Coordinates of C-alpha atoms in Angstrom, one line a residue:
Chain A
S1 CA -5.9 0.0 -21.9
Q2 CA -3.2 1.9 -20.1
K3 CA -1.3 -0.1 -17.5
I4 CA 1.4 0.7 -14.9
E5 CA 3.2 -2.2 -13.4
Q6 CA 5.7 -1.9 -10.5
N7 CA 8.0 -4.9 -10.2
S8 CA 7.0 -6.3 -6.9
E9 CA 4.7 -5.5 -4.1
A10 CA 7.4 -5.8 -1.6
L11 CA 11.2 -5.5 -1.6
N12 CA 13.4 -6.2 1.5
I13 CA 17.0 -5.1 1.5
Q14 CA 19.7 -4.6 4.1
E15 CA 20.8 -1.2 5.2
G16 CA 23.6 0.2 3.1
K17 CA 22.6 -1.7 -0.1
T18 CA 21.1 -0.1 -3.2
A19 CA 17.4 -0.6 -3.7
T20 CA 16.2 -0.8 -7.3
L21 CA 12.5 -0.4 -8.1
T22 CA 11.1 -1.0 -11.6
C23 CA 8.1 0.7 -13.3
N24 CA 6.8 -0.6 -16.6
Y25 CA 4.0 1.1 -18.5
T26 CA 2.0 0.1 -21.5
N27 CA -0.2 2.2 -23.9
Y28 CA 1.3 5.4 -22.5
S29 CA 3.5 7.9 -24.3
P30 CA 4.4 10.1 -21.2
A31 CA 6.1 13.4 -21.6
Y32 CA 7.5 12.7 -18.1
L33 CA 7.3 10.3 -15.3
Q34 CA 7.3 11.0 -11.6
W35 CA 8.1 9.0 -8.5
Y36 CA 6.5 9.5 -5.2
R37 CA 6.9 8.2 -1.7
Q38 CA 4.0 7.2 0.5
D39 CA 4.2 6.4 4.2
P40 CA 1.3 4.6 6.0
G41 CA -1.6 6.9 6.7
R42 CA -0.1 9.8 4.7
G43 CA -0.5 11.3 1.3
P44 CA 2.1 10.7 -1.4
V45 CA 5.1 13.0 -1.4
F46 CA 6.9 14.0 -4.7
L47 CA 10.5 12.8 -5.0
L48 CA 11.7 13.1 -8.6
L49 CA 10.4 13.9 -12.1
I50 CA 12.2 12.8 -15.3
R51 CA 11.2 14.1 -18.8
E52 CA 11.1 12.0 -21.9
N53 CA 14.3 13.6 -23.3
E54 CA 16.2 12.9 -20.1
K55 CA 17.9 9.5 -19.6
E56 CA 18.8 9.9 -16.0
K57 CA 18.1 12.2 -13.0
R58 CA 19.7 12.4 -9.6
K59 CA 18.8 13.9 -6.3
E60 CA 21.1 13.1 -3.3
R61 CA 20.9 9.3 -2.9
L62 CA 18.1 8.9 -5.4
K63 CA 18.5 8.2 -9.1
V64 CA 15.9 7.7 -11.8
T65 CA 16.3 6.4 -15.3
F66 CA 13.7 6.6 -18.1
D67 CA 13.8 4.4 -21.2
T68 CA 11.0 5.4 -23.5
T69 CA 11.9 2.5 -25.9
L70 CA 11.6 -0.1 -23.2
K71 CA 8.7 1.9 -21.6
Q72 CA 10.4 1.5 -18.3
S73 CA 11.7 3.6 -15.4
L74 CA 14.1 2.5 -12.8
F75 CA 14.3 4.1 -9.3
H76 CA 17.4 3.6 -7.3
I77 CA 18.1 4.4 -3.6
T78 CA 21.8 4.1 -2.8
A79 CA 23.2 3.6 0.7
S80 CA 19.7 2.7 1.8
Q81 CA 18.6 3.5 5.4
P82 CA 15.8 2.2 7.5
A83 CA 14.1 5.6 7.2
D84 CA 13.8 4.9 3.4
S85 CA 11.2 2.2 4.3
A86 CA 8.0 3.3 2.6
T87 CA 5.9 2.6 -0.5
Y88 CA 7.2 4.1 -3.7
L89 CA 4.8 5.0 -6.5
C90 CA 5.5 5.5 -10.1
A91 CA 3.4 7.9 -12.1
P92 CA 3.7 8.5 -15.9
N93 CA 1.6 11.4 -17.1
S94 CA -1.2 11.0 -19.6
G95 CA -2.4 14.3 -20.9
Y96 CA -4.1 16.1 -18.0
A97 CA -4.1 13.0 -15.8
L98 CA -1.5 11.6 -13.5
N99 CA -2.2 7.9 -12.8
F100 CA -0.2 5.9 -10.3
G101 CA 1.1 2.4 -10.2
K102 CA 0.2 0.2 -7.2
G103 CA 3.5 0.9 -5.7
T104 CA 6.4 -1.1 -4.3
S105 CA 6.7 -1.5 -0.5
L106 CA 10.4 -1.1 0.4
L107 CA 11.6 -2.4 3.8
V108 CA 15.2 -1.6 4.7
T109 CA 16.4 -3.6 7.7
P110 CA 19.4 -2.6 9.9
Chain B
D1 CA 1.5 25.9 7.6
T2 CA 0.1 22.8 5.9
A3 CA 0.2 23.1 2.1
V4 CA -2.8 21.0 1.3
S5 CA -5.2 20.3 4.1
Q6 CA -8.3 18.1 4.1
T7 CA -11.0 17.8 6.6
P8 CA -12.1 15.6 8.2
K9 CA -9.3 13.1 8.5
Y10 CA -11.7 10.3 9.4
L11 CA -15.3 9.9 8.5
V12 CA -17.6 7.1 9.5
T13 CA -21.1 7.2 8.3
Q14 CA -24.1 5.0 7.5
M15 CA -25.1 3.9 4.0
G16 CA -27.5 6.3 2.3
N17 CA -26.1 9.4 4.0
D18 CA -24.7 12.4 2.2
K19 CA -21.3 13.7 3.3
S20 CA -18.7 16.3 2.2
I21 CA -14.9 16.4 2.4
K22 CA -13.2 19.8 2.3
C23 CA -9.8 20.6 0.8
E24 CA -7.8 23.8 0.8
Q25 CA -4.4 24.6 -0.6
N26 CA -2.2 27.6 0.3
L27 CA 0.4 27.0 -2.4
G28 CA -1.2 29.4 -5.0
H29 CA -1.6 26.5 -7.4
D30 CA -4.2 26.8 -10.1
T31 CA -5.1 23.1 -10.4
M32 CA -6.6 20.8 -7.8
Y33 CA -7.5 17.1 -7.8
W34 CA -9.4 14.4 -6.0
Y35 CA -7.9 10.9 -5.9
K36 CA -9.4 7.7 -4.5
Q37 CA -7.1 5.0 -2.9
D38 CA -9.0 1.8 -2.5
S39 CA -8.2 -1.2 -0.2
K40 CA -5.8 -2.6 -2.9
K41 CA -3.9 0.7 -2.6
F42 CA -4.5 1.8 -6.2
L43 CA -4.5 5.6 -6.4
K44 CA -6.9 6.7 -9.1
I45 CA -7.8 10.2 -10.2
M46 CA -11.4 11.2 -9.9
F47 CA -11.6 14.9 -10.8
S48 CA -9.3 17.7 -11.8
Y49 CA -10.1 21.4 -11.6
N50 CA -8.1 24.1 -13.3
N51 CA -8.9 27.7 -12.2
K52 CA -12.3 26.5 -10.9
E53 CA -13.1 24.8 -14.2
L54 CA -13.6 21.0 -14.4
I55 CA -10.9 19.4 -16.6
I56 CA -11.0 15.7 -15.8
N57 CA -14.0 13.8 -14.7
E58 CA -13.1 10.1 -14.7
T59 CA -15.7 7.4 -14.6
V60 CA -17.1 8.2 -11.3
P61 CA -20.7 7.7 -10.2
N62 CA -22.7 11.0 -10.4
R63 CA -23.3 10.7 -6.7
F64 CA -19.9 12.3 -6.4
S65 CA -19.9 16.0 -7.1
P66 CA -16.9 18.3 -6.8
K67 CA -17.3 21.9 -6.0
S68 CA -14.7 24.6 -6.4
P69 CA -15.7 27.9 -4.9
D70 CA -12.3 29.4 -5.7
K71 CA -8.8 28.4 -6.8
A72 CA -7.7 27.5 -3.3
H73 CA -10.6 25.2 -2.5
L74 CA -12.0 22.0 -3.9
N75 CA -14.7 20.1 -2.0
L76 CA -16.1 16.7 -2.6
H77 CA -19.7 16.0 -1.9
I78 CA -21.0 12.4 -1.9
N79 CA -24.7 11.6 -2.0
S80 CA -26.3 8.3 -1.0
L81 CA -23.2 6.7 0.3
E82 CA -22.6 3.0 -0.5
L83 CA -20.4 0.4 1.2
G84 CA -18.2 0.4 -1.9
D85 CA -17.4 4.1 -1.4
S86 CA -15.2 3.2 1.6
A87 CA -11.7 4.2 0.8
V88 CA -9.1 6.9 1.4
Y89 CA -9.7 10.1 -0.6
F90 CA -6.8 12.4 -1.3
C91 CA -6.9 16.0 -2.4
A92 CA -3.9 17.3 -4.3
S93 CA -2.8 20.4 -6.2
S94 CA -0.2 21.4 -8.8
Q95 CA 0.6 24.4 -10.9
G96 CA -0.4 24.2 -14.5
G97 CA -1.9 20.8 -14.3
F98 CA -0.2 17.6 -15.4
S99 CA 0.3 18.8 -18.9
G100 CA 1.9 22.0 -17.7
G101 CA 5.4 23.0 -16.8
F102 CA 5.2 22.3 -13.0
P103 CA 3.4 19.0 -12.7
E104 CA 4.6 17.9 -9.3
A105 CA 1.6 17.3 -7.1
F106 CA 1.2 18.1 -3.5
F107 CA -1.2 15.8 -1.6
G108 CA -3.2 16.3 1.5
Q109 CA -3.1 13.7 4.3
G110 CA -6.2 11.9 3.1
T111 CA -9.7 11.3 4.4
R112 CA -10.5 7.8 5.4
L113 CA -14.1 7.2 4.7
T114 CA -15.8 4.2 6.2
V115 CA -19.4 3.5 5.2
V116 CA -21.2 1.1 7.5

């Protein structure tokens, strides 16, 4: 069955450091993979999309990599800020569906 | 203007009741979805509608019935509510569906359903 695993449930880092979140998937051959941010009591918000023929994508302080051989995506937040504290969800597509990992809760402390 | 709006935000009801959650999007998207987020925070797709036509119907009890009166609206009706239906339900929309060219999804703020 298809599985999406995000590396840890919680990640604590100090302000200014780079946060790296991992997403591994099995039994998927996604044409693309998305990352979303979810704050408590809110719906997920789209951050970045990377396609299978792209190795890396950047947007401001965010960077995503996609390794279809390893079946893994890495999500980096550089120069992290307390405002980056949230849950980050990985979502590889599967045909018409977009299923989400459980998410990694990131806490950035001053 | 809110892009995807759901009502109500909170819904507390007794077992056995029937309830509806409404969703509207003003983004002009042609595809809308219902997701369920349970207490373990897994976000799982329930239904997908493209241009008012049902595309995805995941393994969901038939007590759940989506209704799409037009492209901008997708409502969720739940019959005979059970304790296990307690969760947060999210509506979302995108253009072209997740196999299309613009798959980024926009989510509503969620409806927290509590069945007592």
